[in-house]
Coordinates of C-alpha atoms and ligand atoms in Angstrom, one line a residue:
M1 CA -48.4 37.8 -110.9
F2 CA -48.4 40.4 -108.2
K3 CA -51.1 39.6 -105.6
R4 CA -52.6 42.2 -103.3
R5 CA -54.4 41.7 -100.1
F6 CA -58.2 41.7 -100.5
F7 CA -58.3 44.8 -98.2
W8 CA -55.9 46.7 -100.6
Q9 CA -58.1 45.8 -103.5
L10 CA -61.2 47.2 -101.8
Y11 CA -59.9 50.3 -100.0
P12 CA -58.2 52.2 -102.9
S13 CA -61.2 51.6 -105.1
Y14 CA -63.6 52.9 -102.6
L15 CA -61.4 55.9 -102.0
I16 CA -60.9 56.8 -105.7
I17 CA -64.6 56.4 -106.4
T18 CA -65.5 58.7 -103.4
I19 CA -62.9 61.3 -104.3
I20 CA -64.0 61.4 -108.0
A21 CA -67.6 61.7 -106.9
L22 CA -66.7 64.6 -104.6
L23 CA -64.7 66.4 -107.2
A24 CA -67.5 65.9 -109.8
L25 CA -70.0 67.3 -107.3
G26 CA -67.7 70.3 -106.4
W27 CA -67.2 71.0 -110.1
Y28 CA -70.9 70.9 -110.8
I29 CA -71.8 73.1 -107.8
T30 CA -69.2 75.7 -108.6
G31 CA -70.2 75.7 -112.3
S32 CA -73.9 76.1 -111.3
L33 CA -73.1 78.8 -108.8
K34 CA -71.1 80.8 -111.3
E35 CA -73.8 80.4 -113.9
F36 CA -76.4 81.5 -111.4
Y37 CA -74.4 84.7 -110.3
Y38 CA -73.7 85.6 -113.9
K39 CA -77.3 85.2 -114.8
Q40 CA -78.3 87.5 -112.0
I41 CA -75.9 90.2 -113.2
D42 CA -77.0 89.6 -116.7
D43 CA -80.6 90.3 -115.6
E44 CA -79.6 93.4 -113.7
L45 CA -77.6 94.8 -116.6
S46 CA -80.4 94.2 -119.1
S47 CA -82.9 96.0 -116.8
K48 CA -80.5 98.9 -116.4
A49 CA -79.9 99.0 -120.1
M50 CA -83.7 99.0 -120.7
M51 CA -84.2 101.8 -118.2
F52 CA -81.5 103.9 -119.8
Q53 CA -82.8 103.2 -123.2
S54 CA -86.3 104.4 -122.3
Q55 CA -84.8 107.7 -121.1
A56 CA -82.2 108.1 -123.8
V57 CA -83.9 106.9 -126.9
E58 CA -85.4 110.3 -128.0
L59 CA -82.2 112.1 -127.2
L60 CA -80.3 109.7 -129.3
K61 CA -82.6 110.1 -132.2
N62 CA -82.1 113.9 -132.0
K63 CA -78.4 113.3 -131.7
E64 CA -78.2 115.2 -128.4
F65 CA -75.1 113.2 -127.4
E66 CA -73.9 115.5 -124.6
E67 CA -77.2 115.1 -122.9
V68 CA -77.0 111.3 -123.2
D69 CA -73.5 111.4 -121.8
R70 CA -74.8 113.3 -118.8
L71 CA -77.6 110.9 -118.4
S72 CA -75.1 108.0 -118.4
K73 CA -73.0 109.6 -115.7
K74 CA -76.1 110.2 -113.6
M75 CA -77.1 106.6 -114.0
F76 CA -73.6 105.4 -112.8
K77 CA -74.0 107.5 -109.7
E78 CA -77.4 106.1 -108.9
S79 CA -76.8 102.4 -109.7
S80 CA -73.0 101.9 -110.1
T81 CA -73.7 100.6 -113.6
R82 CA -71.5 101.9 -116.3
I83 CA -73.4 102.9 -119.5
T84 CA -71.7 103.4 -122.8
V85 CA -73.5 104.6 -125.9
I86 CA -71.7 103.5 -129.1
L87 CA -72.8 104.9 -132.5
P88 CA -73.0 102.4 -135.4
S89 CA -69.6 103.7 -136.6
G90 CA -68.0 102.5 -133.4
R91 CA -67.6 106.1 -132.0
V92 CA -68.4 106.4 -128.4
A93 CA -71.2 108.9 -127.9
A94 CA -71.5 108.7 -124.1
D95 CA -69.9 106.9 -121.2
S96 CA -70.5 106.9 -117.5
E97 CA -66.9 106.8 -116.4
A98 CA -64.6 108.1 -119.2
Q99 CA -64.3 111.2 -121.3
V100 CA -65.9 110.4 -124.6
A101 CA -63.3 112.4 -126.5
E102 CA -60.5 110.3 -125.1
M103 CA -62.1 107.0 -125.9
Q104 CA -61.1 104.7 -128.7
N105 CA -63.4 103.6 -131.4
H106 CA -65.4 100.6 -130.1
S107 CA -66.3 99.0 -133.4
D108 CA -64.0 96.0 -132.5
R109 CA -65.6 95.3 -129.2
P110 CA -67.2 91.8 -129.4
E111 CA -70.5 92.7 -127.6
F112 CA -70.9 95.7 -130.0
R113 CA -70.4 93.6 -133.1
E114 CA -72.8 91.0 -131.8
A115 CA -75.4 93.6 -131.0
I116 CA -75.1 95.2 -134.5
T117 CA -75.6 91.8 -136.2
K118 CA -78.0 90.0 -133.8
G119 CA -79.7 92.9 -131.9
S120 CA -78.0 92.2 -128.6
G121 CA -74.5 91.0 -127.4
K122 CA -72.7 89.9 -124.4
S123 CA -69.1 89.5 -123.2
I124 CA -67.0 89.2 -120.1
R125 CA -63.6 90.6 -120.6
L126 CA -61.0 93.0 -119.4
S127 CA -62.0 96.6 -120.1
N128 CA -59.5 98.5 -122.2
T129 CA -60.8 101.7 -120.9
I130 CA -60.8 101.1 -117.1
G131 CA -58.6 98.0 -116.9
V132 CA -60.8 95.7 -114.8
N133 CA -62.8 92.5 -115.6
M134 CA -66.2 93.6 -116.8
M135 CA -69.5 92.0 -117.9
Y136 CA -70.9 93.8 -120.9
L137 CA -74.4 93.7 -122.2
A138 CA -75.2 95.6 -125.4
T139 CA -78.5 96.2 -127.1
V140 CA -79.1 98.0 -130.4
I141 CA -81.6 100.9 -130.8
S142 CA -82.9 101.2 -134.3
D143 CA -85.3 103.4 -136.3
S144 CA -86.6 103.0 -139.8
N145 CA -83.2 103.8 -141.3
G146 CA -81.4 101.1 -139.3
P147 CA -79.3 101.1 -136.1
V148 CA -79.1 104.5 -134.3
A149 CA -76.8 103.5 -131.5
V150 CA -75.8 100.6 -129.3
I151 CA -76.4 101.0 -125.6
R152 CA -74.0 99.0 -123.5
A153 CA -74.4 98.4 -119.8
S154 CA -71.5 97.0 -117.9
I155 CA -70.5 96.2 -114.4
P156 CA -67.2 94.9 -112.9
V157 CA -67.3 91.1 -112.2
T158 CA -64.3 91.3 -109.8
A159 CA -66.6 91.3 -106.8
I160 CA -68.5 88.3 -108.1
D161 CA -65.3 86.5 -108.9
K162 CA -64.1 87.3 -105.4
Q163 CA -67.4 86.0 -104.0
L164 CA -67.2 82.9 -106.2
S165 CA -63.5 82.2 -105.2
D166 CA -64.6 82.4 -101.5
I167 CA -67.3 79.9 -102.2
Y168 CA -64.8 77.7 -104.2
G169 CA -62.5 77.8 -101.3
K170 CA -65.3 76.6 -99.0
I171 CA -66.3 73.9 -101.4
A172 CA -62.7 72.8 -101.8
A173 CA -62.4 72.6 -98.0
G174 CA -65.7 70.7 -97.9
V175 CA -64.4 68.3 -100.5
I176 CA -61.2 67.8 -98.6
I177 CA -63.1 67.2 -95.3
A178 CA -65.5 64.9 -97.1
A179 CA -62.6 63.0 -98.7
A180 CA -60.9 62.6 -95.4
F181 CA -64.2 61.4 -93.9
A182 CA -64.7 59.1 -96.9
A183 CA -61.1 57.8 -96.5
I184 CA -62.0 56.8 -92.9
V185 CA -65.4 55.4 -93.7
S186 CA -63.9 53.5 -96.7
L187 CA -61.2 52.1 -94.4
I188 CA -63.7 50.9 -91.9
T189 CA -66.0 49.5 -94.6
S190 CA -63.1 47.8 -96.3
R191 CA -62.0 46.3 -93.1
I192 CA -65.6 45.1 -92.3
I193 CA -65.9 43.5 -95.7
S194 CA -62.4 42.0 -95.8
R195 CA -62.3 40.8 -92.2
P196 CA -64.7 37.8 -92.8
V197 CA -62.6 36.8 -95.8
V198 CA -59.4 37.0 -93.8
Q199 CA -61.0 35.0 -91.0
M200 CA -62.2 32.4 -93.4
K201 CA -58.8 32.3 -95.0
E202 CA -57.2 31.7 -91.5
A203 CA -59.7 29.0 -90.7
A204 CA -59.1 27.3 -94.1
E205 CA -55.3 27.4 -93.4
K206 CA -55.9 25.7 -90.1
F207 CA -58.1 23.0 -91.8
S208 CA -55.3 22.4 -94.3
I209 CA -52.9 21.5 -91.5
G210 CA -55.5 19.2 -89.9
R211 CA -56.8 21.5 -87.2
F212 CA -60.5 20.6 -87.6
D213 CA -61.4 21.8 -84.1
V214 CA -61.3 25.3 -85.4
R215 CA -64.6 26.9 -86.6
V216 CA -65.3 29.8 -88.9
P217 CA -67.3 32.5 -87.0
M218 CA -70.8 33.5 -88.1
F219 CA -71.2 36.9 -89.9
N220 CA -74.0 39.4 -90.4
S221 CA -74.1 39.0 -94.1
L222 CA -76.4 36.2 -95.3
E223 CA -74.1 35.0 -98.1
L224 CA -71.0 35.1 -95.8
N225 CA -72.9 33.3 -93.1
E226 CA -73.9 30.6 -95.5
L227 CA -70.3 30.4 -96.8
S228 CA -68.9 30.0 -93.3
Q229 CA -71.6 27.5 -92.4
E230 CA -70.6 25.5 -95.5
L231 CA -66.9 25.7 -94.6
N232 CA -67.7 24.5 -91.1
N233 CA -69.8 21.6 -92.5
M234 CA -66.9 20.8 -94.9
A235 CA -64.5 20.8 -91.9
E236 CA -66.7 18.5 -89.9
Q237 CA -67.1 16.0 -92.8
L238 CA -63.4 16.1 -93.5
Q239 CA -62.7 15.5 -89.8
E240 CA -65.2 12.6 -89.8
R241 CA -63.7 11.1 -93.0
I242 CA -60.1 11.5 -91.8
R243 CA -61.1 9.9 -88.5
T244 CA -62.7 7.0 -90.4
I245 CA -59.7 6.7 -92.7
T246 CA -57.3 6.9 -89.7
K247 CA -59.3 4.2 -87.9
Q248 CA -59.3 1.9 -90.9
H249 CA -55.6 2.6 -91.5
N250 CA -54.8 1.8 -87.8
E251 CA -57.0 -1.3 -88.0
T252 CA -55.3 -2.5 -91.1
K253 CA -51.9 -1.7 -89.6
A254 CA -52.8 -3.6 -86.4
I255 CA -54.0 -6.6 -88.4
L256 CA -50.9 -6.5 -90.6
S257 CA -48.5 -6.2 -87.7
S258 CA -50.2 -8.9 -85.7
M259 CA -50.2 -11.3 -88.6
V260 CA -47.8 -14.2 -88.3
E261 CA -47.5 -14.2 -92.1
G262 CA -45.1 -11.6 -93.7
V263 CA -46.9 -9.2 -96.0
I264 CA -45.0 -7.0 -98.5
A265 CA -46.7 -4.6 -100.9
V266 CA -44.7 -2.9 -103.6
D267 CA -45.6 -0.4 -106.4
S268 CA -45.1 -1.3 -110.1
A269 CA -41.5 0.0 -109.9
G270 CA -40.7 -2.3 -107.1
H271 CA -40.6 0.3 -104.3
I272 CA -41.9 -0.9 -100.9
V273 CA -45.4 0.6 -100.2
S274 CA -46.0 -1.4 -97.0
I275 CA -44.2 -4.1 -95.1
N276 CA -45.5 -5.7 -91.9
K277 CA -43.6 -6.7 -88.8
A278 CA -43.4 -10.4 -89.7
A279 CA -41.9 -9.6 -93.1
G280 CA -39.5 -7.0 -91.5
D281 CA -38.4 -9.7 -89.0
F282 CA -37.9 -12.1 -91.9
A283 CA -35.7 -9.6 -93.8
G284 CA -34.0 -8.3 -90.6
V285 CA -35.2 -4.7 -91.1
E286 CA -37.5 -2.3 -89.3
P287 CA -40.7 -1.8 -91.3
E288 CA -40.9 2.0 -90.8
K289 CA -37.3 2.5 -92.1
V290 CA -37.6 0.7 -95.4
S291 CA -40.8 2.1 -96.7
G292 CA -40.1 3.6 -100.2
L293 CA -36.9 1.7 -100.7
N294 CA -36.5 -0.7 -103.7
I295 CA -37.4 -4.2 -102.7
E296 CA -34.0 -5.5 -103.9
E297 CA -32.3 -3.4 -101.3
V298 CA -34.3 -5.0 -98.5
I299 CA -34.9 -8.6 -99.6
R300 CA -31.9 -10.5 -100.8
N301 CA -33.5 -13.9 -101.5
P302 CA -33.5 -14.4 -105.3
D303 CA -36.5 -16.8 -105.1
I304 CA -38.7 -14.2 -103.4
L305 CA -37.6 -11.5 -105.9
D306 CA -38.3 -13.8 -108.9
F307 CA -41.7 -14.6 -107.4
L308 CA -42.4 -10.8 -107.0
K309 CA -41.5 -10.2 -110.6
E310 CA -43.7 -13.0 -111.7
T311 CA -46.6 -11.6 -109.6
L312 CA -46.2 -8.1 -111.0
G313 CA -46.5 -9.5 -114.5
S314 CA -49.3 -11.9 -113.9
E315 CA -53.0 -11.2 -113.9
K316 CA -53.9 -14.2 -111.8
P317 CA -52.9 -14.8 -108.2
T318 CA -49.5 -16.6 -107.9
E319 CA -48.3 -19.2 -105.5
S320 CA -44.9 -20.9 -104.8
D321 CA -43.0 -22.8 -102.2
I322 CA -39.5 -21.9 -101.3
S323 CA -37.0 -23.1 -98.8
F324 CA -33.6 -21.8 -97.7
L325 CA -31.1 -22.2 -94.9
G326 CA -31.4 -19.5 -92.2
G327 CA -31.1 -20.8 -88.7
G328 CA -32.0 -24.3 -89.9
K329 CA -33.8 -25.1 -93.0
R330 CA -36.9 -22.9 -93.4
H331 CA -39.8 -23.4 -95.7
F332 CA -42.1 -20.7 -96.9
R333 CA -45.3 -20.8 -99.0
L334 CA -45.6 -17.6 -101.0
H335 CA -49.0 -16.1 -102.2
G336 CA -49.0 -13.1 -104.5
A337 CA -51.6 -10.9 -106.2
R338 CA -51.3 -7.9 -108.4
L339 CA -52.7 -4.6 -107.0
A340 CA -54.9 -2.4 -109.2
D341 CA -55.8 1.3 -108.7
S342 CA -59.4 2.6 -108.8
A343 CA -59.3 2.7 -112.6
G344 CA -58.2 -1.0 -112.7
V345 CA -54.7 -0.2 -113.9
A346 CA -52.0 -2.4 -112.3
S347 CA -50.3 -0.4 -109.6
G348 CA -48.1 -3.0 -107.8
A349 CA -48.3 -6.3 -106.1
V350 CA -48.7 -7.8 -102.7
I351 CA -47.0 -11.0 -101.5
V352 CA -47.7 -13.0 -98.4
L353 CA -44.9 -15.1 -96.9
D354 CA -46.3 -18.0 -94.9
D355 CA -43.7 -19.7 -92.7
V356 CA -44.6 -23.4 -93.1
T357 CA -41.4 -24.8 -91.5
R358 CA -43.3 -26.2 -88.6
I359 CA -46.0 -27.7 -90.8
A360 CA -43.2 -29.2 -93.0
R361 CA -41.5 -30.6 -90.0
L362 CA -44.8 -32.1 -88.7
E363 CA -45.3 -33.5 -92.1
N364 CA -41.9 -35.1 -92.0
I365 CA -42.6 -36.5 -88.5
R366 CA -45.9 -37.9 -89.8
R367 CA -44.1 -39.5 -92.8
D368 CA -41.3 -40.9 -90.5
F369 CA -43.9 -42.2 -88.1
V370 CA -45.9 -44.0 -90.8
A371 CA -42.7 -45.4 -92.1
N372 CA -41.6 -46.5 -88.6
V373 CA -45.0 -48.0 -87.8
S374 CA -45.0 -49.9 -91.1
H375 CA -41.5 -51.1 -90.4
E376 CA -42.1 -52.1 -86.8
L377 CA -45.3 -54.0 -87.8
K378 CA -43.7 -55.5 -90.9
T379 CA -40.9 -57.2 -88.9
P380 CA -43.1 -59.4 -86.7
I381 CA -45.5 -60.0 -89.5
T382 CA -42.7 -61.2 -91.8
S383 CA -41.4 -63.5 -89.1
I384 CA -44.9 -64.9 -88.3
K385 CA -45.4 -65.4 -92.1
G386 CA -42.0 -67.1 -92.5
F387 CA -42.6 -69.5 -89.6
V388 CA -46.2 -70.3 -90.7
E389 CA -44.9 -71.0 -94.2
T390 CA -42.1 -73.2 -92.7
L391 CA -44.7 -75.1 -90.7
L392 CA -46.9 -75.6 -93.7
D393 CA -43.9 -76.7 -95.7
G394 CA -43.5 -79.7 -93.5
A395 CA -42.1 -78.6 -90.2
L396 CA -45.5 -79.4 -88.7
K397 CA -44.7 -83.0 -88.8
N398 CA -41.9 -82.5 -86.3
P399 CA -43.7 -81.8 -83.0
E400 CA -40.6 -80.3 -81.4
E401 CA -40.0 -77.9 -84.3
T402 CA -43.7 -77.1 -84.3
E403 CA -43.7 -76.1 -80.7
R404 CA -40.6 -74.0 -81.0
F405 CA -41.9 -72.2 -84.1
L406 CA -45.3 -71.7 -82.5
K407 CA -43.6 -70.1 -79.5
I408 CA -41.7 -67.8 -81.8
I409 CA -44.9 -66.9 -83.6
A410 CA -46.7 -66.3 -80.3
K411 CA -43.8 -64.0 -79.3
H412 CA -44.0 -62.0 -82.5
A413 CA -47.8 -61.8 -82.1
D414 CA -47.3 -60.5 -78.5
R415 CA -44.9 -57.9 -79.9
L416 CA -47.4 -56.9 -82.6
N417 CA -50.0 -56.7 -79.8
A418 CA -47.7 -54.6 -77.6
I419 CA -47.0 -52.2 -80.5
V420 CA -50.7 -51.9 -81.4
D421 CA -51.6 -51.4 -77.7
D422 CA -49.0 -48.6 -77.4
L423 CA -50.1 -47.0 -80.7
L424 CA -53.7 -47.1 -79.5
S425 CA -52.7 -45.6 -76.2
L426 CA -50.9 -42.8 -77.9
S427 CA -53.7 -42.1 -80.3
R428 CA -56.2 -42.1 -77.5
L429 CA -54.0 -39.7 -75.5
E430 CA -53.7 -37.4 -78.5
E431 CA -57.4 -37.5 -79.2
D432 CA -58.5 -37.0 -75.6
G433 CA -55.9 -34.3 -75.0
D434 CA -57.1 -32.5 -78.1
V435 CA -60.7 -32.4 -77.1
R436 CA -59.9 -32.0 -73.4
R437 CA -61.9 -35.0 -72.3
I438 CA -59.5 -36.0 -69.6
N439 CA -60.9 -36.0 -66.0
F440 CA -58.7 -34.8 -63.3
E441 CA -59.2 -35.6 -59.6
K442 CA -57.3 -35.0 -56.4
T443 CA -55.4 -38.1 -55.6
A444 CA -52.7 -39.2 -53.1
L445 CA -49.5 -39.6 -55.0
A446 CA -48.3 -42.5 -52.8
D447 CA -51.4 -44.5 -54.0
I448 CA -50.5 -44.0 -57.6
L449 CA -46.8 -44.9 -57.1
G450 CA -47.8 -47.9 -54.9
D451 CA -50.3 -49.2 -57.5
A452 CA -47.7 -48.9 -60.3
A453 CA -45.1 -50.7 -58.3
E454 CA -47.6 -53.4 -57.4
L455 CA -48.4 -54.0 -61.1
A456 CA -44.6 -54.1 -62.0
K457 CA -43.9 -56.4 -59.0
L458 CA -44.2 -59.7 -61.0
K459 CA -41.7 -58.5 -63.6
A460 CA -39.4 -57.2 -60.9
D461 CA -39.6 -60.5 -59.0
G462 CA -38.8 -62.3 -62.2
K463 CA -35.4 -60.5 -62.3
N464 CA -35.1 -60.5 -58.6
I465 CA -35.2 -56.7 -58.6
A466 CA -36.3 -54.8 -55.5
L467 CA -38.9 -52.0 -56.0
K468 CA -38.7 -49.3 -53.4
V469 CA -41.4 -46.6 -53.1
E470 CA -40.6 -43.5 -51.1
C471 CA -43.5 -41.0 -50.9
D472 CA -45.1 -38.9 -48.3
K473 CA -48.7 -40.0 -47.9
E474 CA -49.8 -36.4 -47.5
I475 CA -48.8 -35.4 -51.0
K476 CA -51.9 -34.9 -53.1
L477 CA -52.2 -33.8 -56.7
E478 CA -54.7 -33.1 -59.3
C479 CA -54.3 -35.7 -62.0
N480 CA -55.8 -38.4 -64.1
P481 CA -54.8 -41.4 -61.9
P482 CA -54.9 -44.2 -64.6
L483 CA -52.8 -42.1 -67.0
L484 CA -50.3 -41.1 -64.4
E485 CA -50.1 -44.7 -63.2
Q486 CA -49.4 -45.8 -66.8
A487 CA -46.6 -43.3 -67.1
V488 CA -45.0 -44.4 -63.9
M489 CA -45.5 -48.0 -64.9
N490 CA -43.7 -47.4 -68.2
L491 CA -40.7 -45.9 -66.4
I492 CA -40.6 -48.7 -63.8
D493 CA -40.9 -51.2 -66.7
N494 CA -37.9 -49.7 -68.5
A495 CA -35.9 -49.5 -65.2
I496 CA -36.5 -53.2 -64.7
K497 CA -35.8 -54.0 -68.4
Y498 CA -32.5 -52.1 -68.5
S499 CA -31.2 -53.2 -65.1
E500 CA -29.2 -56.2 -64.1
P501 CA -31.0 -58.8 -61.9
K502 CA -30.8 -58.4 -58.2
S503 CA -30.5 -54.6 -58.4
E504 CA -32.9 -52.0 -57.0
V505 CA -35.4 -49.6 -58.5
V506 CA -36.4 -46.6 -56.4
I507 CA -39.6 -44.8 -57.1
T508 CA -39.8 -41.4 -55.3
G509 CA -42.6 -38.9 -55.0
R510 CA -41.8 -35.4 -53.6
E511 CA -43.2 -32.0 -53.5
D512 CA -41.9 -28.4 -53.2
E513 CA -43.6 -25.0 -53.5
K514 CA -43.9 -25.2 -57.2
E515 CA -44.1 -28.7 -58.3
I516 CA -44.5 -32.4 -57.7
A517 CA -41.8 -34.6 -59.0
I518 CA -41.9 -38.4 -59.6
S519 CA -38.6 -40.1 -60.1
V520 CA -37.7 -43.6 -61.1
K521 CA -34.1 -44.4 -60.5
D522 CA -32.3 -47.6 -61.5
N523 CA -28.7 -48.8 -61.5
G524 CA -28.9 -50.2 -65.0
C525 CA -27.0 -49.8 -68.2
G526 CA -27.6 -46.1 -68.6
I527 CA -28.0 -44.2 -71.8
P528 CA -25.2 -42.8 -74.0
K529 CA -25.3 -39.0 -73.9
E530 CA -25.9 -38.5 -77.6
H531 CA -29.2 -40.5 -77.4
L532 CA -30.6 -38.6 -74.4
E533 CA -32.3 -35.9 -76.5
R534 CA -34.1 -38.4 -78.8
I535 CA -35.2 -41.2 -76.5
F536 CA -38.7 -39.6 -76.1
E537 CA -39.3 -39.7 -79.8
R538 CA -41.7 -42.4 -81.1
F539 CA -39.9 -45.6 -82.0
Y540 CA -36.6 -44.3 -81.0
V541 CA -34.5 -46.9 -79.3
V542 CA -30.8 -46.9 -78.3
D543 CA -30.1 -50.5 -79.1
K544 CA -32.7 -52.0 -81.5
S545 CA -31.9 -55.7 -80.9
R546 CA -31.7 -55.3 -77.1
S547 CA -34.9 -53.4 -77.0
R548 CA -36.6 -55.9 -79.2
K549 CA -35.2 -58.8 -77.1
L550 CA -36.6 -57.2 -74.0
G551 CA -40.0 -56.8 -75.6
G552 CA -39.7 -53.0 -76.1
T553 CA -41.7 -51.1 -78.7
G554 CA -39.8 -47.8 -78.7
L555 CA -43.1 -46.1 -77.7
G556 CA -43.0 -46.3 -73.9
L557 CA -41.2 -43.0 -73.3
A558 CA -43.2 -41.2 -76.0
I559 CA -46.3 -42.2 -74.0
V560 CA -44.7 -40.9 -70.7
K561 CA -43.9 -37.6 -72.4
H562 CA -47.4 -37.3 -73.7
I563 CA -49.0 -38.0 -70.4
S564 CA -46.7 -35.5 -68.7
Q565 CA -47.7 -32.9 -71.2
I566 CA -51.4 -33.6 -70.7
H567 CA -50.7 -32.8 -67.0
K568 CA -48.9 -29.6 -68.1
G569 CA -45.7 -31.1 -67.0
L570 CA -42.6 -32.6 -68.6
V571 CA -40.3 -35.6 -68.3
A572 CA -36.5 -35.3 -68.0
V573 CA -33.7 -37.8 -67.8
E574 CA -30.4 -38.0 -66.1
S575 CA -28.2 -40.9 -67.0
T576 CA -24.7 -42.2 -66.6
L577 CA -23.5 -45.0 -68.8
D578 CA -23.2 -48.3 -66.9
K579 CA -24.2 -46.7 -63.7
G580 CA -27.9 -46.0 -64.1
S581 CA -30.6 -43.6 -65.1
T582 CA -33.1 -41.4 -63.3
F583 CA -36.3 -40.4 -65.1
T584 CA -38.3 -37.6 -63.5
I585 CA -41.8 -36.4 -64.3
H586 CA -42.2 -32.8 -63.2
L587 CA -45.8 -31.7 -62.7
P588 CA -46.9 -28.1 -61.8
K589 CA -48.6 -28.0 -58.5
D590 CA -51.5 -25.8 -59.3
I591 CA -52.6 -27.7 -62.4
S592 CA -55.9 -25.9 -62.4
I593 CA -54.1 -22.6 -63.2
S594 CA -51.8 -23.9 -65.8
R595 CA -54.3 -26.3 -67.4
P596 CA -56.5 -24.5 -69.9
I597 CA -59.6 -26.7 -69.5
Ligands
ADP1 P1 -38.6 -49.4 -75.4 O1 -39.9 -50.0 -75.5 O2 -37.6 -49.8 -76.3 O3 -38.1 -49.5 -74.0 P2 -38.9 -46.7 -74.7 O4 -39.5 -45.6 -75.5 O5 -39.5 -47.0 -73.4 O6 -38.8 -47.9 -75.7 O7 -37.4 -46.3 -74.5 C1 -36.6 -45.8 -75.5 C2 -35.2 -46.2 -75.3 O8 -34.6 -45.5 -74.2 C3 -35.0 -47.7 -75.0 O9 -34.9 -48.4 -76.2 C4 -33.8 -47.7 -74.2 O10 -32.7 -47.7 -75.1 C5 -33.7 -46.3 -73.6 N1 -34.1 -46.5 -72.2 C6 -35.3 -46.2 -71.7 N2 -35.4 -46.4 -70.3 C7 -34.1 -46.8 -70.0 C8 -33.5 -47.1 -68.7 N3 -34.2 -47.0 -67.6 N4 -32.2 -47.4 -68.8 C9 -31.5 -47.4 -69.9 N5 -32.1 -47.2 -71.1 C10 -33.3 -46.8 -71.1

């Protein structure tokens, strides 16, 4: 449909109404004026006719028509009114302007006929006799025998018509000026009325593109003022709501993108509605670029796609575990729920991908640990049980056998004790480390190394191994002295265990700008390269029988590693087979900065 501007709806209407009103007024005025003038002439004619009648009535009754004719001509001279006397037959008996003898019969004249039938008659028409537009007024004179004559007074109306057409001209000019004036006033009025509407339209357009800082101006009209006030209120509320929605949206986005879990929301057709950073990383895509795509174009894993299908078709929340190979074996726990719109109709689904690879690995470690502990404990227990049973079965009677068996039982009991001691140490370290109950104090490193060497001296002497401590007495560090001493002790103990007699173990403490390093160097059997990565694991030993023979538990290095970590440091090893090993504990110097206690 053709749409016009509001202004163009108002302006022509105003103009047309005004022009019609002006024309109607002009028509009414001209009509009234004409009527007024004609009425005046009418009155004048009738008074002239009456005057003539009073003078001519007796003459007419006596049929002195020549005298009447003279009287009519005299009247014309005095008052410029033409008088015609017409006999009932239509013959003209007297006339102010023409020769009676030359005049036609006037019985067909409308004013005459009207006067004969009604007593008086009137007409405005072209005079046959003198050829100008005349107004005629005729009255009949009667006696007892009926009409005697009709006296007709007439006057040309040309002058009045001229006068009237002058007035018409002036009125027309007035109408045109008034119309032009009305056109200007209508234009201004239309503009005044349409401008607020245009301004409101412009403001509404700005609101629609989110420019809520714009305000509709106030107007003089009460209703328009209220309307613009309402529009402004609406804009403010919209702005507030959009601000709230944007804030909530940003918060949700921030929460989603900071989540470690992957979150994917799809509509019921499987198109991605939302995908967070973690899920994007998982699928190897940028979240912003895949919105709207079908999930099958983004996620290739059939297990996840099946799970999504199941979630879309299920009213209850769904859950599943999946694992696949992708940079090592990865495990995911999936949670899904169907999404519903405000009317409760299913509109899609959301799934959460929780990477439980680490938890699964920890679970494996725990399972292995329990299996290892059980195995390590079972071996000495089985031996103890076996020897006890042998003794009970009769070996007790042989004192030599008894002593040998009891020594073996005592050895296994020592081993059990050593394992339990190490396990308790580890568990205490874990517990204390977790609740941060470990006290740190500034201690001279040389003291710690000296004490550890002192404690290991007996063992070293047993193998004729020289212990050499090299450490600047000035080196001080923040540490827990008993724990650090235990760690150094474990390293010295291993160095003695895995070294040949009469060799040397060097314990060094040194410091640089960043760290303090404690090294224990031996010239022992060394460790094959392939085992280096794993020797710090619990119960990991390179050579089971040798370790056991030497009274090892496989937990010593795990304890060293744990103590180093508690001090925010780490333990490293360098080893050459058959040449020796160097274990180094690296501790950060400013432990107070790196230690979150
Ligand atoms: P263990 O009680 O058996 O010594 P550890 O955890 O202390 O257990 O050590 C793990 C393994 O690392 C040992 O079984 C041994 O094979 C190897 N190892 C540790 N220290 C040394 C060393 N100084 N020289 C050679 N091998 C070592």
